[in-house]
Amino acid sequence: MTLAAVSRPAGAPALLEVADLRVEVPVGGILRPAVDGVSFTLEPGESLAVVGESGCGKTLLGRSLVDLLPEGARLGGSIRLRGEDLAGLTERGWGRVRGRQIGLVFQEPAAALDPVRTIGWQIEEALSSSGRSGSSAVLRRRARELLAEVSFPDPDRALAEYPHRLSGGQRQRAFLAIALAGDPAILVADEPTASLDSTVAADVLDLIDRLRRDRGLALIFITHDLASAARRAGRALVLYAGRVVETGPAAAVFSDPQHPYTRALLASLPRLSDAITRGARLSAIPGTVPDLAFRPRGCCAFAPRCPARFEPCDAAEPAFQPAGGGLARCFLFGGAPPPVSRPELP
Amino acid sequence: MFSLRRRAAAGVAAGAPLRAADPAVAPGAADPAPLLAATDLRKRYAVRAAPAGTFLEAVAGVSFSIASGRTLALVGESGSGKTTIGRLVARLERPDSGEIRFDGDDWLALTGRDLRVKRRNLQIVFQDPQTSLNPRMRIGDQVGEPLHVQGLATGRDLRERVRLLLAEVGLDEASASRFPSEFSGGQRQRIAIARALATRPKLVVCDEPVSALDASIAAQIVNLLLDLQERLALAYLFISHDLPLVGRVADRVAVVYLGRIVEEGPTAEVIAAPMHPYTAALVSSVPAPPGAPAPARIPIPGEHVPAARITEGCAFAPRCPIARPRCAEEAPPLAPVGPGRAAACFYPGELRLPGL
């Protein structure tokens, strides 16, 4: 089932094709799968929202695409960029991909920016390390263009500013300018607005969306903010305990969720229109995402927290079934194993 | 400690004369005897790496009150001063000037034994239980510590009280012998709440109690806070940047911008029909729920930057879509704009929410 058919010559490889991706991280000396069998494709100008609670593998999924996994982690499956498998790349090979093909911005721009260098210096550094040659005047002009592209109010002044002199929203814009310096085809944005105030966050999300359209950027938008994801993404991937539980067009997944997990996630969001119901309880999901060391195997990982749990959920792991406008990994939509026949009592 | 007190006392004496129960500055004053009433609180900090005498006005004349068993929310963006206000109320910091009456007492004047005894009635829950809990202390000891320090329980009685407190927040008895690192973020916040409840307070300052948690887990904690409020008749000062959440928990809301309350009133009314343009922009920036039509956003240029403070005029004027010359010259006072409502704007209600 294709979820988004973007025109591309027959037989040509997708911009990005992730197949059966598996990221194992060491927990107490044992490798445990934190991302387990994730597959998707991405085309230029497309945006994919990756949502789920903390601990579901969203960030590791994003970081695996730029080879920034934690020490001791092991990558499995394949990541194909225009047909080339990145999984076997050397550090030098990754250097040609990271920033130049796939850019990354994450939550805390303050941690990504060098506090003792000006914004201009850092963008110029990103430009030259991504293979741009030219005189310092050329690099400076390009840096200025990038700052204007991310809607810096005063790009000339910003070139000479240090990160601590910028507001949170401006720092995130500067971080975006650096990520775009290598002219990547794909941008991984990991919770890009989680540390920003809501009025500023909305501006930054609008900016990222404009960059996607103007540059034809393929966007992977990792977030726990379902309302923003629903508004801005083309497709959605809902992760639970490292596995995709629902995928499809974002509009369908978020307005008509199928998997009980997606439904519960959406139901737990307080809404402004609820203000008249002061004191009304929120719809919480009981329990927590299972710890990496205690992930149930051979059954549905969400079953212990699921309000719709029934017998098959504990007997086998569900496969994807067509549901709503997409796919859901849940026995409610079929594929349940036949009931175990009970031996007749004599 | 002594010198700190003396300096604060001098600050009060040197500060502007306190405005008494003026309905314009304390709109919650309709309640005859609120549990807590703060009047004209001010707090400023010297800015390092700036010319001497440069101050950051974190709290610039804030008044509000909270009735018993009710919730007042302080909403605002980071740097608005809402956390500082909470810290002043909890007496973690002294205001430069202003007055707080709490439970019949001049709260800022209490010292020594009186303060220790009265502190039982006012507790605080912080955003990040990771840092507010001691990583090397067993949960039972941490939850029981306030009872022990206050001399309220010892021995078997203390252990039994701890067991009941843990049960109250949905944790089992076995949790008492474990350490914070063995719990998830949501469970750690439950522990922090149990600790805050140990002395049976009347008011709990909740400083962004769920913003470090996923919505699914935040909902559990919010429900717990609502349950406890009903059961124990708790009042909350609920500090948050999350407007939809505030709609669920707060009877009244005060919107804070650069250290000032710019709007105050019953939560549902303020969210449905904001009177201050900043409140309108804030409400319009909340992403609409999936499936609902997306209302137009009121864009406000620039950012809430605490350092770039203006001395005259309305603090919001530089970003305000309806600002006029007067706004740059004169600061609008927080004035009544309807029953139980107040706004600090010369043109209240003029900027309407799109689609309303």
Coordinates of N, CA, C and O in Angstrom, one line a residue, chain A residues 48-59 106-108 189-196 201 205 220-231 233 237-239 254 261-262 264-270 285 289, chain B residues 127 208 210-219 241-242 245 287-288 290:
Chain A
L48 N 7.2 14.3 6.9 CA 6.8 13.1 7.7 C 6.9 13.5 9.2 O 7.9 13.9 9.7
A49 N 5.8 13.4 9.9 CA 5.8 13.6 11.3 C 6.0 12.3 12.0 O 5.4 11.3 11.7
V50 N 7.0 12.3 13.0 CA 7.2 11.1 13.8 C 6.8 11.4 15.2 O 7.3 12.3 15.8
V51 N 5.7 10.8 15.7 CA 5.2 11.1 17.0 C 5.2 9.9 17.9 O 5.3 8.7 17.5
G52 N 5.0 10.2 19.2 CA 5.0 9.1 20.2 C 5.5 9.7 21.5 O 6.1 10.8 21.5
E53 N 5.3 9.0 22.6 CA 5.8 9.4 23.9 C 7.3 9.4 24.0 O 7.9 8.7 23.2
S54 N 7.9 10.0 25.0 CA 9.3 9.9 25.3 C 9.6 8.4 25.5 O 8.9 7.7 26.1
G55 N 10.8 8.0 25.0 CA 11.2 6.6 25.2 C 10.6 5.7 24.1 O 10.8 4.5 24.2
C56 N 10.0 6.2 23.1 CA 9.4 5.4 22.0 C 10.4 5.2 20.9 O 10.1 4.4 19.9
G57 N 11.5 5.9 20.9 CA 12.5 5.8 19.8 C 12.6 6.8 18.8 O 13.3 6.7 17.8
K58 N 11.8 7.9 19.0 CA 11.7 9.0 18.0 C 13.1 9.6 17.7 O 13.5 9.8 16.6
T59 N 13.8 10.0 18.8 CA 15.0 10.7 18.6 C 16.1 9.8 18.0 O 16.9 10.2 17.2
F106 N 17.8 20.3 16.4 CA 17.2 19.7 17.5 C 16.7 20.7 18.5 O 16.7 21.9 18.3
Q107 N 16.2 20.2 19.6 CA 15.4 21.0 20.6 C 16.2 22.2 21.1 O 15.7 23.3 21.1
E108 N 17.4 22.0 21.6 CA 18.1 23.0 22.3 C 19.2 23.7 21.5 O 20.3 23.2 21.5
A189 N 14.1 17.5 11.9 CA 13.9 18.5 12.9 C 13.4 17.7 14.1 O 12.2 17.2 14.1
D190 N 14.2 17.6 15.2 CA 13.8 16.8 16.4 C 13.3 17.8 17.4 O 14.1 18.5 18.1
E191 N 12.0 17.8 17.7 CA 11.4 18.7 18.7 C 12.0 20.2 18.5 O 12.5 20.7 19.5
P192 N 11.9 20.8 17.3 CA 12.6 22.0 17.1 C 12.0 23.2 17.9 O 12.7 24.2 18.1
T193 N 10.8 23.0 18.5 CA 10.2 24.1 19.2 C 9.9 23.8 20.6 O 9.2 24.6 21.3
A194 N 10.3 22.7 21.1 CA 9.9 22.3 22.5 C 10.4 23.3 23.5 O 9.7 23.4 24.6
S195 N 11.5 24.0 23.3 CA 11.9 24.9 24.3 C 11.5 26.3 24.1 O 11.9 27.2 24.8
L196 N 10.6 26.5 23.1 CA 10.2 27.9 22.8 C 8.8 28.2 23.3 O 8.0 27.3 23.5
A201 N 7.1 29.6 18.9 CA 7.1 28.2 18.4 C 6.3 28.2 17.1 O 6.7 27.6 16.1
L205 N 7.7 27.1 13.4 CA 7.1 26.0 12.6 C 6.7 26.5 11.2 O 6.8 25.7 10.2
I220 N 11.7 15.6 8.1 CA 11.3 14.6 9.1 C 11.1 15.4 10.4 O 12.1 15.9 10.9
F221 N 9.9 15.4 10.8 CA 9.5 16.3 11.9 C 9.2 15.4 13.1 O 8.1 14.8 13.2
I222 N 10.1 15.4 14.1 CA 10.0 14.5 15.2 C 9.4 15.4 16.4 O 10.0 16.4 16.7
T223 N 8.3 15.0 16.9 CA 7.6 15.8 17.9 C 6.7 15.0 18.8 O 6.2 13.9 18.5
H224 N 6.5 15.6 20.0 CA 5.4 15.0 20.9 C 4.2 15.9 20.8 O 3.2 15.6 21.4
D225 N 4.3 17.0 20.0 CA 3.2 18.0 19.9 C 2.3 17.6 18.8 O 2.5 17.9 17.6
L226 N 1.3 16.8 19.1 CA 0.5 16.2 18.0 C -0.3 17.2 17.3 O -0.5 17.1 16.1
A227 N -0.7 18.3 18.0 CA -1.5 19.3 17.3 C -0.7 20.0 16.2 O -1.2 20.2 15.1
S228 N 0.6 20.3 16.5 CA 1.4 21.0 15.5 C 1.7 20.0 14.3 O 1.7 20.4 13.2
A229 N 2.0 18.7 14.7 CA 2.3 17.7 13.7 C 1.1 17.6 12.7 O 1.3 17.5 11.5
A230 N -0.1 17.5 13.3 CA -1.3 17.3 12.5 C -1.5 18.4 11.5 O -1.9 18.2 10.3
R231 N -1.1 19.7 11.9 CA -1.3 20.8 11.0 C -0.3 20.8 9.8 O -0.6 21.3 8.8
A233 N 2.2 18.3 8.8 CA 2.9 17.2 8.1 C 2.0 16.6 7.1 O 0.8 16.7 7.1
L237 N 3.9 9.0 11.3 CA 4.4 7.7 11.7 C 4.3 7.7 13.3 O 4.8 8.6 13.9
V238 N 3.4 6.9 13.8 CA 3.2 6.8 15.2 C 4.1 5.7 15.8 O 3.9 4.5 15.4
L239 N 5.0 6.0 16.7 CA 5.9 5.0 17.3 C 5.4 4.7 18.7 O 5.1 5.6 19.5
F254 N -4.4 11.9 12.3 CA -4.7 12.7 13.4 C -6.2 13.1 13.6 O -6.7 13.4 14.7
Y261 N -3.5 3.3 20.5 CA -2.5 4.2 21.1 C -2.6 5.6 20.5 O -2.6 6.6 21.3
T262 N -2.8 5.7 19.2 CA -2.9 7.0 18.6 C -4.2 7.7 19.2 O -4.2 8.9 19.5
A264 N -5.5 7.3 22.1 CA -5.3 7.7 23.5 C -4.4 8.9 23.5 O -4.6 9.8 24.4
L265 N -3.4 8.9 22.7 CA -2.5 10.1 22.7 C -3.2 11.3 22.4 O -3.1 12.4 23.0
L266 N -4.1 11.3 21.3 CA -4.9 12.5 21.0 C -5.8 12.9 22.0 O -6.0 14.0 22.3
A267 N -6.4 11.9 22.7 CA -7.4 12.1 23.7 C -6.8 12.8 24.9 O -7.5 13.5 25.7
S268 N -5.5 12.6 25.1 CA -4.9 13.1 26.4 C -4.6 14.6 26.3 O -4.2 15.2 27.2
L269 N -4.7 15.1 25.1 CA -4.3 16.6 24.9 C -5.5 17.4 25.4 O -6.6 17.3 25.0
P270 N -5.1 18.3 26.4 CA -6.2 19.3 26.8 C -6.5 20.2 25.6 O -5.5 20.6 24.8
I285 N -3.3 8.1 29.6 CA -3.0 6.7 29.3 C -2.4 6.1 30.6 O -1.4 6.6 31.1
V289 N 5.4 4.0 29.1 CA 6.1 3.2 28.0 C 7.0 2.2 28.7 O 7.8 2.6 29.6
Chain B
Q127 N 8.9 21.9 38.6 CA 8.7 21.4 37.3 C 9.4 20.0 37.2 O 8.9 19.1 36.7
E208 N 4.9 24.8 37.0 CA 5.0 24.0 35.8 C 5.1 22.5 36.1 O 6.0 21.8 35.7
V210 N 3.8 19.8 35.2 CA 3.7 18.7 34.2 C 4.4 19.0 32.9 O 4.4 18.2 32.0
S211 N 5.1 20.2 32.8 CA 5.7 20.5 31.5 C 6.8 19.6 31.1 O 7.2 19.6 29.9
A212 N 7.4 18.9 32.0 CA 8.5 18.0 31.6 C 8.0 16.6 31.2 O 8.7 15.7 30.9
L213 N 6.7 16.5 31.2 CA 6.1 15.1 31.0 C 5.3 15.1 29.7 O 4.9 16.1 29.2
D214 N 5.2 13.9 29.1 CA 4.4 13.7 27.9 C 2.9 13.9 28.3 O 2.5 13.7 29.4
A215 N 2.2 14.4 27.3 CA 0.8 14.7 27.5 C 0.0 13.5 28.1 O -0.8 13.7 29.0
S216 N 0.3 12.3 27.7 CA -0.4 11.1 28.2 C -0.2 10.9 29.7 O -1.0 10.5 30.5
I217 N 1.1 11.3 30.2 CA 1.4 11.1 31.6 C 1.1 12.4 32.3 O 0.6 12.4 33.5
A218 N 1.2 13.6 31.7 CA 0.8 14.8 32.3 C -0.7 14.7 32.7 O -1.0 15.2 33.8
A219 N -1.5 14.1 31.9 CA -2.9 14.0 32.2 C -3.1 13.2 33.5 O -4.0 13.6 34.3
H241 N 2.7 27.5 31.2 CA 2.7 28.3 30.0 C 1.6 27.6 29.1 O 1.4 28.0 27.9
D242 N 1.0 26.6 29.6 CA 0.1 25.8 28.7 C -1.4 26.2 29.0 O -2.0 25.8 29.9
L245 N -4.3 23.5 29.2 CA -4.2 22.8 30.5 C -4.8 23.7 31.6 O -5.5 23.3 32.5
P287 N -2.0 25.7 19.1 CA -2.4 24.9 17.9 C -3.8 24.3 18.1 O -4.1 23.8 19.2
A288 N -4.6 24.4 17.1 CA -6.0 23.9 17.2 C -5.9 22.4 17.2 O -4.9 21.8 16.6
P290 N -6.3 18.5 16.3 CA -6.4 17.9 15.0 C -7.9 17.7 14.6 O -8.7 17.4 15.5

